Short mmCIF file of C-alpha atoms and ligand atoms in Angstrom, two decimals:
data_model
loop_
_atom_site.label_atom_id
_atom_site.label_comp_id
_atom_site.label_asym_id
_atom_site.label_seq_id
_atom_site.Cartn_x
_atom_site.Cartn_y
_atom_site.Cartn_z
CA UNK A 19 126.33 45.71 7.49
CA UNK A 20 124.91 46.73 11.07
CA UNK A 21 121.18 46.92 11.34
CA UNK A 22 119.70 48.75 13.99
CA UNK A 23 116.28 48.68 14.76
CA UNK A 24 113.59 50.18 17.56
CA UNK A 25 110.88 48.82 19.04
CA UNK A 26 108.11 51.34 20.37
CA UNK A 27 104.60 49.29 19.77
CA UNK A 28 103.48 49.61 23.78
CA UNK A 29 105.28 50.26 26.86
CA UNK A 30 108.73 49.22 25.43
CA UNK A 31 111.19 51.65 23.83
CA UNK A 32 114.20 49.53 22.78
CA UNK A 33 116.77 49.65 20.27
CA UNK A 34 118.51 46.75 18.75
CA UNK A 35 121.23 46.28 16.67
CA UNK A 36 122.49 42.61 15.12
CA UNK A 37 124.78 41.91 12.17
CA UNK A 38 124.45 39.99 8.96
CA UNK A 39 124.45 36.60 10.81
CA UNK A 40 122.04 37.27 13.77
CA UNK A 41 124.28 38.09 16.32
CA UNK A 42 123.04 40.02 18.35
CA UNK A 43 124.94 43.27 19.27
CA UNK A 44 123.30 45.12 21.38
CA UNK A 45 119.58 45.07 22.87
CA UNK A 46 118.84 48.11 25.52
CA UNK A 47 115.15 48.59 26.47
CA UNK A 48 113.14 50.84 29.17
CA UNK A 49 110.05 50.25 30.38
CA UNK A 50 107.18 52.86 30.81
CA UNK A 51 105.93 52.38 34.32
CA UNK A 52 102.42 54.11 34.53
CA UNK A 53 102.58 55.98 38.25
CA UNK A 54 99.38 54.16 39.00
CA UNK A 55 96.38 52.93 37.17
CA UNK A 56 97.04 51.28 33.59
CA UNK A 57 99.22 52.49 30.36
CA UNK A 58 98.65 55.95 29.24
CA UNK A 59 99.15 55.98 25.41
CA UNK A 60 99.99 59.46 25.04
CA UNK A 61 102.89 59.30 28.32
CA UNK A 62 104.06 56.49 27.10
CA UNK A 63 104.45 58.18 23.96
CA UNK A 64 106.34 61.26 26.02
CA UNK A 65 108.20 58.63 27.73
CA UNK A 66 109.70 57.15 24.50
CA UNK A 67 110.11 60.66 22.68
CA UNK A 68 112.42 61.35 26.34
CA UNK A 69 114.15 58.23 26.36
CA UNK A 70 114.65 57.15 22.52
CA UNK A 71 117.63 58.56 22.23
CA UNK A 72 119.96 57.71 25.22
CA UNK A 73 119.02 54.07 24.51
CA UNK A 74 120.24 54.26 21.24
CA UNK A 75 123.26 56.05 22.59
CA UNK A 76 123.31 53.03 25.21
CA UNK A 77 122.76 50.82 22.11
CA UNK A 78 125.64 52.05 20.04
CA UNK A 79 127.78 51.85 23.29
CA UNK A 80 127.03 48.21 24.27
CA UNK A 81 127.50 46.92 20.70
CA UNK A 82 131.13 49.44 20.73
CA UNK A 83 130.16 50.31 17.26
CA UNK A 84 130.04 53.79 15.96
CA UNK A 85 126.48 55.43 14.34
CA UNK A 86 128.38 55.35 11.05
CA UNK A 87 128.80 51.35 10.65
CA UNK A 88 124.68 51.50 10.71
CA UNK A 89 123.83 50.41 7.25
CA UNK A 90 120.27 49.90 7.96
CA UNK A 91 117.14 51.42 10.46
CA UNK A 92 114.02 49.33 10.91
CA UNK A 93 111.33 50.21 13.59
CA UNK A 94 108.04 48.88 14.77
CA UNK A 95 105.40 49.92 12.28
CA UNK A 96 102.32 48.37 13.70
CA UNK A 97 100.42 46.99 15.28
CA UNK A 98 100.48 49.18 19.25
CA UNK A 99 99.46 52.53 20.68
CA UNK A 100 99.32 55.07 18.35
CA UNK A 101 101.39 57.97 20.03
CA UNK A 102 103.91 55.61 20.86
CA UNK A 103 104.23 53.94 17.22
CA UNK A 104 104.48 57.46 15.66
CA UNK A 105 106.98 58.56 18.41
CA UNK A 106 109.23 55.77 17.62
CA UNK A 107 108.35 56.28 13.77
CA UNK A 108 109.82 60.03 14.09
CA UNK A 109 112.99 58.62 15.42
CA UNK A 110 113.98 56.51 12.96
CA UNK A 111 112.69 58.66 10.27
CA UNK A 112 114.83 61.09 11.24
CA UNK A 113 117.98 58.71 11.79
CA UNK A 114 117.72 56.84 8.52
CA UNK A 115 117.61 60.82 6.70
CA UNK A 116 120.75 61.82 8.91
CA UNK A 117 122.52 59.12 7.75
CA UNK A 118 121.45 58.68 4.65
CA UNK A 119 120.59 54.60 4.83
CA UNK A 120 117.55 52.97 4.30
CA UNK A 121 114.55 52.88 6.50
CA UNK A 122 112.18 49.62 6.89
CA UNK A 123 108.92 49.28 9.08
CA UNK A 124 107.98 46.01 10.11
CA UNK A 125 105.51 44.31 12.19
CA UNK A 126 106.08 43.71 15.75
CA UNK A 127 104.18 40.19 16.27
CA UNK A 128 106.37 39.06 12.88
CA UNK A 129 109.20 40.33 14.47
CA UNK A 130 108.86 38.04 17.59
CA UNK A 131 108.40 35.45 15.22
CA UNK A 132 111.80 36.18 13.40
CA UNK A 133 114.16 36.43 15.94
CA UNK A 134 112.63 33.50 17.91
CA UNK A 135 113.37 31.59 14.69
CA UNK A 136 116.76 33.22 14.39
CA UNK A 137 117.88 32.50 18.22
CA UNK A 138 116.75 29.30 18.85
CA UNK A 139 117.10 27.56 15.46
CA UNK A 140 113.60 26.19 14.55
CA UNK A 141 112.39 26.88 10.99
CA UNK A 142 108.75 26.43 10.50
CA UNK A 143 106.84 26.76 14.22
CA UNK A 144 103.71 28.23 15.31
CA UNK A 145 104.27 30.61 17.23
CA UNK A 146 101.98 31.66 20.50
CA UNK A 147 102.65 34.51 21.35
CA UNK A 148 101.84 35.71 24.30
CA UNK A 149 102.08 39.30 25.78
CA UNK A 150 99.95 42.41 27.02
CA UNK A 151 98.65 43.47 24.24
CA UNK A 152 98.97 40.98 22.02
CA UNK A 153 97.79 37.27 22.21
CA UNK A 154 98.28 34.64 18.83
CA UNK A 155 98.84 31.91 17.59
CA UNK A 156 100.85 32.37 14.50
CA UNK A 157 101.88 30.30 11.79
CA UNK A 158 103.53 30.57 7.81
CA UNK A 159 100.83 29.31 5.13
CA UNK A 160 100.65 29.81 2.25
CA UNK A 161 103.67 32.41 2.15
CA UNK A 162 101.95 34.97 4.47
CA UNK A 163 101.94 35.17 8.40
CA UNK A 164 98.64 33.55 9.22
CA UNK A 165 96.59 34.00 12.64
CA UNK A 166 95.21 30.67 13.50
CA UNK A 167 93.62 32.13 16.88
CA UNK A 168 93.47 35.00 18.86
CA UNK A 169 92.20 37.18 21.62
CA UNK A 170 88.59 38.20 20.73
CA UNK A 171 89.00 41.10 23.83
CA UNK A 172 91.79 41.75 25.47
CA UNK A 173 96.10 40.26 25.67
CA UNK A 174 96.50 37.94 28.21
CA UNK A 175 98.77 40.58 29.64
CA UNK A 176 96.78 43.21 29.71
CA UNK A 177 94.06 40.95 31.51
CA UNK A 178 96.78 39.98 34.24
CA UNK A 179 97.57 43.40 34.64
CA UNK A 180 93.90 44.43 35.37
CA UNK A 181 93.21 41.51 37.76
CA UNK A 182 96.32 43.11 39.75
CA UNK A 183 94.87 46.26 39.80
CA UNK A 184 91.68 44.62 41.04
CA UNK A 185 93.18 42.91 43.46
CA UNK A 186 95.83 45.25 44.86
CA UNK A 187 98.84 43.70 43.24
CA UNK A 188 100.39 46.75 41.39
CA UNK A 189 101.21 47.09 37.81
CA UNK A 190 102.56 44.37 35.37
CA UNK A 191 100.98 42.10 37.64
CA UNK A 192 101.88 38.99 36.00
CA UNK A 193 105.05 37.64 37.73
CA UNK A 194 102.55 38.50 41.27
CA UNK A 195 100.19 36.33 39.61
CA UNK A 196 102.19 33.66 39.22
CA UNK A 197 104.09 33.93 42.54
CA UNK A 198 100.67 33.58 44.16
CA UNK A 199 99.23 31.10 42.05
CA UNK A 200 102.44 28.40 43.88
CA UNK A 201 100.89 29.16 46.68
CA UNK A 202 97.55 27.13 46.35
CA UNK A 203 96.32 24.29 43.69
CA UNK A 204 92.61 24.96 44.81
CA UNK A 205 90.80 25.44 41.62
CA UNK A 206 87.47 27.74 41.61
CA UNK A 207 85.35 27.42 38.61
CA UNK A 208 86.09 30.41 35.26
CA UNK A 209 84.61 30.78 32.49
CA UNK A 210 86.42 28.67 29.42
CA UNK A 211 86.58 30.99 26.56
CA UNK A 212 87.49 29.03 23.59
CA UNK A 213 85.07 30.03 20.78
CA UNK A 214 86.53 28.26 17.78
CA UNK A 215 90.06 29.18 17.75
CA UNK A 216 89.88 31.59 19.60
CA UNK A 217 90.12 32.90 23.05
CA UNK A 218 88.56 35.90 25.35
CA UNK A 219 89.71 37.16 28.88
CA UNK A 220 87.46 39.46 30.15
CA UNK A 221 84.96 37.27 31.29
CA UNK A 222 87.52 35.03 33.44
CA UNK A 223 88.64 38.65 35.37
CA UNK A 224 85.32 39.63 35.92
CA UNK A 225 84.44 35.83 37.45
CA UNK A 226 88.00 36.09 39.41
CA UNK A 227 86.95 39.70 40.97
CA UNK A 228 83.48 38.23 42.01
CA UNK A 229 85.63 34.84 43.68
CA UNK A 230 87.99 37.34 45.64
CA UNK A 231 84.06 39.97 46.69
CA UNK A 232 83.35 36.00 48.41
CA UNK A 233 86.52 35.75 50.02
CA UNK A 234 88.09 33.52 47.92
CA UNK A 235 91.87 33.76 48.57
CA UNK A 236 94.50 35.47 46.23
CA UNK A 237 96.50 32.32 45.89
CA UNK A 238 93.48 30.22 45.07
CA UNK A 239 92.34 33.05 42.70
CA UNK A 240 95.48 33.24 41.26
CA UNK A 241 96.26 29.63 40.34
CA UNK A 242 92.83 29.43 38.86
CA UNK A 243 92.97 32.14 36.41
CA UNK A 244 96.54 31.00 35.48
CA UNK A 245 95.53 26.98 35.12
CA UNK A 246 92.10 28.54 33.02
CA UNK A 247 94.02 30.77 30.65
CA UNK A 248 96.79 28.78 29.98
CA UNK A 249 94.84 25.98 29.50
CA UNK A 250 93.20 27.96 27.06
CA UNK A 251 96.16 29.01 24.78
CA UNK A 252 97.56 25.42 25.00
CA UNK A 253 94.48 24.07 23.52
CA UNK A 254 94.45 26.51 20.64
CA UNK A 255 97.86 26.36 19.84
CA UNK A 256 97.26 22.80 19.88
CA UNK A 257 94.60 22.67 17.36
CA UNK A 258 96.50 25.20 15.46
CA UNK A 259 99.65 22.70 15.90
CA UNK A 260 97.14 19.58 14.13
CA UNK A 261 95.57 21.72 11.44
CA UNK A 262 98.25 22.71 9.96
CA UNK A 263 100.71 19.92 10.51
CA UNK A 264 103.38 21.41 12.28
CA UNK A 265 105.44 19.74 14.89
CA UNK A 266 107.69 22.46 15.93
CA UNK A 267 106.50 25.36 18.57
CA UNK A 268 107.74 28.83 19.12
CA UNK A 269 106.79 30.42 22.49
CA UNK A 270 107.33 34.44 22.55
CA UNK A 271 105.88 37.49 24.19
CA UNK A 272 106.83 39.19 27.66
CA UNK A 273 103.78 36.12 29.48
CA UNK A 274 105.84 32.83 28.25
CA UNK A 275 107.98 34.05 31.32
CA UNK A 276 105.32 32.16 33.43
CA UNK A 277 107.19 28.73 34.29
CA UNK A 278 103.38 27.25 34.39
CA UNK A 279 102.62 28.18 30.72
CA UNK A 280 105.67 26.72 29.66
CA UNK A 281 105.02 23.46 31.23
CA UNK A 282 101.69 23.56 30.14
CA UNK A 283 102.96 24.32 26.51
CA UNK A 284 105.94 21.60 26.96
CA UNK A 285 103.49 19.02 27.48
CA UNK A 286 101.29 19.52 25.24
CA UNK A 287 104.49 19.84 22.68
CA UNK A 288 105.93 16.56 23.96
CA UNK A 289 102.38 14.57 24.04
CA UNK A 290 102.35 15.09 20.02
CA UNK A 291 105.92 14.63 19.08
CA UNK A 292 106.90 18.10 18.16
CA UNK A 293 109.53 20.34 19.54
CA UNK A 294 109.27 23.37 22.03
CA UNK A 295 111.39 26.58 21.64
CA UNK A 296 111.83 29.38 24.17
CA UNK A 297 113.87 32.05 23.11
CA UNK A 298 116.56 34.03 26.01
CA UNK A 299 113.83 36.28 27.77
CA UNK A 300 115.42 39.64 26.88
CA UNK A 301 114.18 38.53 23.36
CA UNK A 302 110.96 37.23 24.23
CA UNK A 303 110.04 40.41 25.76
CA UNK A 304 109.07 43.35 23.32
CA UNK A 305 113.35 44.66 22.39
CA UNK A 306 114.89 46.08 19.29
CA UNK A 307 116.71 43.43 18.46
CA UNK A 308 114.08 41.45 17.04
CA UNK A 309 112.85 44.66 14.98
CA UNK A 310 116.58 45.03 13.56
CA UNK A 311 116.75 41.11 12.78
CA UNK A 312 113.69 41.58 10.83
CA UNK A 313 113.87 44.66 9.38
CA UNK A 314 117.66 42.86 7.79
CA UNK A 315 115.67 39.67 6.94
CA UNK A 316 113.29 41.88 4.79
CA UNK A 317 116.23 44.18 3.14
CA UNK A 318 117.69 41.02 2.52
CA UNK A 319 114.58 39.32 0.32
CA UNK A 320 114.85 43.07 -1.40
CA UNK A 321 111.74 44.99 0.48
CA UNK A 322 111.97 48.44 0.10
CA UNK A 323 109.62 50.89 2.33
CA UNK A 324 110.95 54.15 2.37
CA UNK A 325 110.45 57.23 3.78
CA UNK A 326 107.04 57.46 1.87
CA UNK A 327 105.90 53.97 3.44
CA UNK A 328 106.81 54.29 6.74
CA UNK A 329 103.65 55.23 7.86
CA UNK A 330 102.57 53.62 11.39
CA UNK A 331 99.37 51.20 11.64
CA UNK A 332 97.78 50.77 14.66
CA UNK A 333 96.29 47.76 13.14
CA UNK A 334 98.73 46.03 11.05
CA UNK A 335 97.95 42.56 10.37
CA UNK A 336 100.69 39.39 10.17
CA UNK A 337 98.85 38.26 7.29
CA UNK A 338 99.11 42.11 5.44
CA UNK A 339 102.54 41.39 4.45
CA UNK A 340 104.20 38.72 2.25
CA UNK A 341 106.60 36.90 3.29
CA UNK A 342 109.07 36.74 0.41
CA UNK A 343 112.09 36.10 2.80
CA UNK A 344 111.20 32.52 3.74
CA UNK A 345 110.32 31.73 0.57
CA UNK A 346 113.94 32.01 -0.18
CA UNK A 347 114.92 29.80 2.45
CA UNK A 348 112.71 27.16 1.11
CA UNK A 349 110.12 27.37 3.76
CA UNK A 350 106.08 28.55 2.58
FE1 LIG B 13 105.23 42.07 21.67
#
C-alpha cells in the first residue's frame, strides 16, 4: 500500500508519498516566497490552495505510480498557520472522499521526528528540531512525544528571518546569516536566553539590531547571533540528552542546514558518547514525505481519524497524542 501524504503547516506545500518499508517515492515541495516583508498567512494559504494540486500531480509523476495505487492520505494537522493548515486540510479531505481510502492527520513536529527515525536508522533520539516556526527539543517518555525545551517567543527561523529583514538581507535569511557569519569570529556580547529548558530569541535580535545602529559589521553580527543561539540549543538539548538518559540525537528542521549548528551539535554529541543523526536535507526541511511516513506508521498501530477528526489545530501539541506505534516496536 502507497501512502501519500501533504505537508501545509507554514510556507511549505509538499506532497509525499513512501511505501510500506519507508522508501521514499516521491517528495515534491514549493515554497511560498512572501514578495517582501515576512509570511502572510492568508497568501500563503492562496499559494497552497494554487499549487496543491500540480505537486501532487508532480508527486504521482515522480513516484510513476497512478492515483489509484494510493491506499492511504495523511496531511499536516497541526501545529502552523491557520489558513494554510485548513487549505491543505481541504485537499486531502477531498482526495481521501474521491477515492474512497482513509484519511489521517498528524502532527508536523512528530512527523520530523518519524521520518528522521525512519531515514537514518536511530530508534530512541531526542530530537532538536530546529526550523522557522518551530524550535524543540523532543523526546519519547513515557509513551507520548514529550517537549523537554522550547522557544518561549519566537523559531529560531523566524528570528533569522527578521534579523535579515533588519539588516537588508532578504527573506529566509538564514543561509545569508551563515554565509556572513565565516566571514568574521569577532564575538559582540547577546543576551543568553536559557531560562530553564528553555530558550527565547527576541531579545538576541533586538541586541544584534542595536550592534549593527553602532556600526558593528554584518559579519561580526552575524557570527555572534549564530555562536549565541546555537550555543543555546546545544545546551538544552544537552540537558535534555542527561535527563533523560539518551545517547542518541536526531537533528531536523529546515535551520540544522547551518554547518555551524551541526558542529556545535556533533560535539556536544561526541563529548558524551552518544550518536548524531542528520537526515538528507530534502527531509529535514518541512516535505510530505515525512507526513505520509507518519500518517502509515499510525494506520499501521491501528489509529483511525476520519473525516470527522480531521479537524486542523493551530496548536497541536507532541505530547496530545499517544504514541501507540513505538510501543509496538518495543521502544516507550
Ligand atoms: Fe517543520
Amino acid at each position: 500500500m502507497l501512502t501519500l501524504g501533504i505537508e501545509g503547516t507554514a510556507h511549505t506545500v509538499g506532497v509525499g508519498i513512501v511505501d510500506e518499508n519507508a522508501n521514499v517515492l516521491a517528495n515534491e515541495l514549493e515554497m511560498y516566497r512572501p514578495p517582501e516583508g515576512g509570511i502572510h498567512p492568508r497568501e500563503a494559504a492562496n499559494h497552497h490552495a494554487e499549487r496543491v494540486t500540480p505537486v501532487i500531480r508532480k508527486a504521482l509523476e515522480a513516484a510513476g505510480v497512478s492515483i489509484r495505487d494510493i491506499g492511504l492520505v495523511s496531511f499536516s494537522r497541526g501545529p502552523g498557520l491557520g489558513p494554510c493548515l485548513r487549505t491543505v486540510a481541504t485537499a486531502a479531505r477531498s482526495l481521501s472522499m474521491s477515492l474512497n481510502v482513509p484519511l489521517l492527520g498528524v502532527n508536523h513536529c512528530i512527523a520530523h521526528l518519524e521520518i528522521g527515525i525512519a531515514s537514518t536508522g536511530c530508534d530512541d533520539p531526542v530530537l532538536l528540531y530546529a526550523s522557522g516556526g518551530n524550535t524543540q527539543v523532543i523526546a519519547l517518555a513515557e509513551g507520548r512525544y514529550r517537549i523537554f525545551g522550547e522557544t518561549l517567543d519566537i523559531g529560531i527561523g523566524n528570528m533569522f528571518d527578521k534579523l535579515g529583514r533588519e539588516l537588508g538581507l532578504g527573506y529566509y535569511a538564514g543561509p545569508a546569516i551563515e554565509r556572513l557569519a565565516l566571514e568574521s569570529d569577532r564575538y559582540h556580547e547577546l543576551p543568553y536566553s536559557v531560562k530553564g529548558m528553555d530558550v527565547a530569541f527576541s531579545g538576541i535580535m533586538t541586541a544584534a539590531v542595536a550592534l549593527r545602529r553602532k556600526g558593528v559589521p554584518l559579519p561580526d553580527i552575524c557570527h555572534s547571533v549564530q555562536e549565541t543561539c546555537f550555543a543555546m540549543l546545544t545546551e538544552v538539548t544537552e540537558r535534555a540528552m542527561a535527563h533523560i538518559g539518551k545517547d542518541q540525537l536526531l537533528l531536523g528542521g529546515g535551520v540544522v542546514q547551518n554547518k555551524r549548528l551541526r558542529e556545535m551539535a556533533r560535539m556536544m554529541a561526541e563529548e558524551r558518547g552518544a550518536e548524531i543523526f542528520v537526515p538528507e536535507p530534502k527531509l529535514c526541511i518541512d516535505n510530505g514525505a515525512m507526513i505520509a511516513w507518519t500518517g502509515k506508521v499510525m494506520h499501521d498501530a491501528g489509529i483511525r481519524s476520519g473525516i470527522d477528526g480531521s479537524r486542523v489545530d493551530q496548536r497541536f501539541r507532541t505530547d496530545e497524542v499517544e504514541v501507540t506505534w513505538r510501543r509496538s516496536a518495543g521502544i516507550g
